[in-house]
Amino acid sequence: GVPGVDFTALITSDGQWEGRTAAEWLLRNKKGKINVVQLVGTPGSSVTKARTEGFRIAARKKRRLKILESTICDFSRTEAYDRTKELIKIYLQTGIKVDAIFSHNDSMALGAIEALKEEGLKPGKDILIVGVDGQKEAKEAIEKGEMSATITSSPFYGPIVFKNIKDLEAGKKIKSIQTIKGKLFDKTNIDQFNSAF
């Protein structure tokens, strides 16, 4: 259906902002050319499309960020582990340096960390890793220095939903599409993050 036509409003996390924020963090924290492997979620899902689009928009603006490959891992830690292991071996053999991994969720990022460690690389140092969600394990990985950053995908819809209900009951118009932004956490502010799930 169409928001504002078939139903009153769509309230969702801002996937484009999440993807864009990941790219912008990499650009701020890595000098020179940045070769990135993107671990993609479920094909066709709205969040996969939005995060991919947001990351690509930021990459196009700053030409020094290059997406080497976008590989489908279906939001699966196991798939991300397998694909990262395969890709890293290929890139090491061909001499192409991978500088960073952008993962569409923290579970896949954690799978990638396992694969990199098994290949003798230091995640967070040899290869920067940015995920999305704000999982407890991601927080712990950032504290260890193995994960570079996570972007929270806010689950706090309750207050905005009830505000919309009150506005509608009062006869007010509401926006048909409303997005909720999370927050980026890395080593500089991870101690402030206490809502991990």
Short mmCIF file of C-alpha atoms in Angstrom, two decimals:
data_model
loop_
_atom_site.label_atom_id
_atom_site.label_comp_id
_atom_site.label_asym_id
_atom_site.label_seq_id
_atom_site.Cartn_x
_atom_site.Cartn_y
_atom_site.Cartn_z
CA GLY A 1 0.00 0.00 0.00
CA VAL A 2 0.86 3.69 -0.24
CA PRO A 3 1.36 5.77 2.94
CA GLY A 4 -1.22 8.55 3.13
CA VAL A 5 -3.47 6.77 0.62
CA ASP A 6 -4.05 3.17 1.71
CA PHE A 7 -3.15 3.87 5.33
CA THR A 8 -2.51 7.01 7.31
CA ALA A 9 1.22 6.87 7.99
CA LEU A 10 4.38 4.80 7.79
CA ILE A 11 6.73 5.12 10.76
CA THR A 12 10.09 3.46 10.16
CA SER A 13 13.79 3.60 10.89
CA ASP A 14 15.80 5.73 8.44
CA GLY A 15 17.75 3.12 6.49
CA GLN A 16 19.17 5.65 4.04
CA TRP A 17 20.53 7.72 6.91
CA GLU A 18 22.06 4.57 8.43
CA GLY A 19 23.88 3.68 5.20
CA ARG A 20 25.01 7.26 4.64
CA THR A 21 26.22 7.56 8.23
CA ALA A 22 28.31 4.39 7.87
CA ALA A 23 30.04 5.77 4.77
CA GLU A 24 30.60 9.17 6.38
CA TRP A 25 32.19 7.52 9.44
CA LEU A 26 34.63 5.63 7.22
CA LEU A 27 35.52 8.82 5.34
CA ARG A 28 36.19 10.64 8.61
CA ASN A 29 38.28 7.85 10.10
CA LYS A 30 40.35 6.59 7.17
CA LYS A 31 42.60 8.71 4.96
CA GLY A 32 43.16 8.14 1.28
CA LYS A 33 41.37 5.63 -0.91
CA ILE A 34 39.01 3.28 0.94
CA ASN A 35 38.15 -0.09 -0.61
CA VAL A 36 34.95 -1.44 0.92
CA VAL A 37 33.19 -4.80 0.86
CA GLN A 38 29.48 -4.46 1.61
CA LEU A 39 27.67 -7.33 3.35
CA VAL A 40 24.10 -7.02 2.13
CA GLY A 41 20.93 -8.12 3.89
CA THR A 42 17.91 -9.87 2.39
CA PRO A 43 17.44 -8.93 -1.29
CA GLY A 44 14.31 -6.87 -1.91
CA SER A 45 13.72 -5.91 1.72
CA SER A 46 13.10 -2.22 2.32
CA VAL A 47 15.91 -1.93 4.87
CA THR A 48 18.41 -3.58 2.51
CA LYS A 49 17.46 -1.20 -0.30
CA ALA A 50 17.61 1.86 1.94
CA ARG A 51 20.97 1.06 3.57
CA THR A 52 22.51 0.19 0.19
CA GLU A 53 21.21 3.41 -1.36
CA GLY A 54 22.37 5.60 1.52
CA PHE A 55 25.86 4.11 1.45
CA ARG A 56 26.12 4.52 -2.32
CA ILE A 57 24.95 8.14 -2.21
CA ALA A 58 27.75 9.01 0.22
CA ALA A 59 30.28 6.96 -1.77
CA ARG A 60 29.40 8.79 -5.00
CA LYS A 61 29.91 12.18 -3.33
CA LYS A 62 33.40 11.24 -2.15
CA ARG A 63 35.17 9.34 -4.91
CA ARG A 64 37.85 8.00 -2.58
CA LEU A 65 35.37 5.48 -1.15
CA LYS A 66 35.06 2.54 -3.56
CA ILE A 67 32.67 -0.39 -3.16
CA LEU A 68 34.67 -3.41 -4.33
CA GLU A 69 31.80 -5.82 -3.92
CA SER A 70 28.31 -6.10 -2.47
CA THR A 71 27.70 -9.67 -1.41
CA ILE A 72 24.34 -11.03 -0.25
CA CYS A 73 24.49 -12.54 3.24
CA ASP A 74 20.75 -12.41 4.05
CA PHE A 75 21.30 -10.83 7.52
CA SER A 76 22.93 -14.13 8.56
CA ARG A 77 26.04 -14.32 10.74
CA THR A 78 26.94 -17.70 9.23
CA GLU A 79 26.55 -16.46 5.65
CA ALA A 80 28.67 -13.39 6.43
CA TYR A 81 31.36 -15.58 7.97
CA ASP A 82 31.47 -17.85 4.90
CA ARG A 83 31.40 -15.05 2.33
CA THR A 84 33.99 -12.93 4.16
CA LYS A 85 36.34 -15.89 4.39
CA GLU A 86 35.98 -16.56 0.65
CA LEU A 87 36.38 -12.92 -0.38
CA ILE A 88 39.34 -12.16 1.86
CA LYS A 89 41.23 -15.14 0.42
CA ILE A 90 40.50 -13.94 -3.12
CA TYR A 91 41.54 -10.34 -2.42
CA LEU A 92 44.71 -11.43 -0.61
CA GLN A 93 45.66 -13.61 -3.60
CA THR A 94 45.02 -10.81 -6.11
CA GLY A 95 46.79 -8.18 -3.99
CA ILE A 96 43.73 -5.93 -3.70
CA LYS A 97 43.58 -4.37 -0.24
CA VAL A 98 40.25 -4.38 1.58
CA ASP A 99 40.18 -1.39 3.94
CA ALA A 100 36.70 -1.71 5.38
CA ILE A 101 33.54 -3.80 5.63
CA PHE A 102 30.10 -2.21 5.83
CA SER A 103 27.58 -4.71 7.16
CA HIS A 104 23.83 -4.17 6.95
CA ASN A 105 23.50 -5.55 10.46
CA ASP A 106 25.68 -6.31 13.47
CA SER A 107 25.18 -10.09 13.24
CA MET A 108 26.86 -10.15 9.82
CA ALA A 109 29.60 -7.83 11.09
CA LEU A 110 30.30 -10.26 13.93
CA GLY A 111 30.49 -13.15 11.45
CA ALA A 112 32.97 -11.14 9.38
CA ILE A 113 35.10 -10.51 12.50
CA GLU A 114 35.35 -14.27 13.14
CA ALA A 115 36.38 -14.91 9.53
CA LEU A 116 39.05 -12.19 9.53
CA LYS A 117 40.58 -13.45 12.76
CA GLU A 118 40.80 -16.97 11.34
CA GLU A 119 42.63 -15.58 8.30
CA GLY A 120 45.23 -13.96 10.57
CA LEU A 121 43.91 -10.41 10.20
CA LYS A 122 43.10 -7.96 12.99
CA PRO A 123 39.52 -6.73 12.63
CA GLY A 124 39.19 -3.08 13.60
CA LYS A 125 42.85 -2.47 12.71
CA ASP A 126 43.69 -4.19 9.43
CA ILE A 127 40.09 -3.82 8.26
CA LEU A 128 37.56 -1.36 9.71
CA ILE A 129 34.11 -2.82 10.34
CA VAL A 130 30.89 -0.82 10.61
CA GLY A 131 27.52 -2.46 11.35
CA VAL A 132 23.95 -1.43 12.01
CA ASP A 133 21.59 -2.35 14.90
CA GLY A 134 23.35 -1.69 18.20
CA GLN A 135 23.53 -5.24 19.51
CA LYS A 136 25.12 -6.06 22.84
CA GLU A 137 27.80 -8.19 21.13
CA ALA A 138 28.62 -5.28 18.81
CA LYS A 139 29.13 -3.03 21.82
CA GLU A 140 31.49 -5.60 23.33
CA ALA A 141 33.36 -5.93 20.00
CA ILE A 142 33.83 -2.14 19.84
CA GLU A 143 35.14 -2.13 23.40
CA LYS A 144 37.67 -4.84 22.38
CA GLY A 145 38.69 -2.79 19.34
CA GLU A 146 37.55 -5.50 16.90
CA MET A 147 34.55 -3.60 15.53
CA SER A 148 34.85 0.03 14.51
CA ALA A 149 31.30 1.35 14.86
CA THR A 150 27.64 0.45 15.06
CA ILE A 151 24.65 2.56 14.12
CA THR A 152 21.57 1.96 16.22
CA SER A 153 18.33 1.21 14.44
CA SER A 154 15.95 2.65 16.98
CA PRO A 155 13.23 0.34 18.36
CA PHE A 156 11.60 3.19 20.29
CA TYR A 157 8.46 3.66 18.21
CA GLY A 158 5.99 3.88 21.11
CA PRO A 159 6.16 7.62 21.88
CA ILE A 160 5.89 8.70 18.23
CA VAL A 161 3.01 6.27 17.58
CA PHE A 162 1.01 7.61 20.52
CA LYS A 163 1.75 11.22 19.55
CA ASN A 164 0.35 10.48 16.09
CA ILE A 165 -2.77 8.88 17.61
CA LYS A 166 -3.38 11.94 19.80
CA ASP A 167 -2.87 14.28 16.84
CA LEU A 168 -5.31 12.31 14.69
CA GLU A 169 -7.89 12.26 17.50
CA ALA A 170 -7.50 16.03 17.76
CA GLY A 171 -8.20 16.37 14.03
CA LYS A 172 -4.65 17.33 13.11
CA LYS A 173 -2.90 16.20 9.93
CA ILE A 174 0.19 14.03 10.27
CA LYS A 175 3.02 13.29 7.84
CA SER A 176 2.43 10.17 5.77
CA ILE A 177 6.07 9.04 6.05
CA GLN A 178 7.98 9.50 9.30
CA THR A 179 11.50 8.22 9.95
CA ILE A 180 13.35 7.67 13.20
CA LYS A 181 17.11 8.15 13.29
CA GLY A 182 19.31 6.14 15.60
CA LYS A 183 22.79 7.10 16.78
CA LEU A 184 26.33 6.18 15.82
CA PHE A 185 28.57 4.62 18.45
CA ASP A 186 32.31 4.00 18.21
CA LYS A 187 35.23 3.92 20.66
CA THR A 188 34.73 7.63 21.47
CA ASN A 189 31.25 7.20 22.97
CA ILE A 190 30.58 3.46 23.40
CA ASP A 191 30.61 3.90 27.18
CA GLN A 192 27.38 5.91 26.80
CA PHE A 193 25.59 3.05 25.06
CA ASN A 194 23.52 1.08 27.57
CA SER A 195 20.47 0.02 25.56
CA ALA A 196 22.05 -2.84 23.58
CA PHE A 197 19.87 -5.93 23.05
#
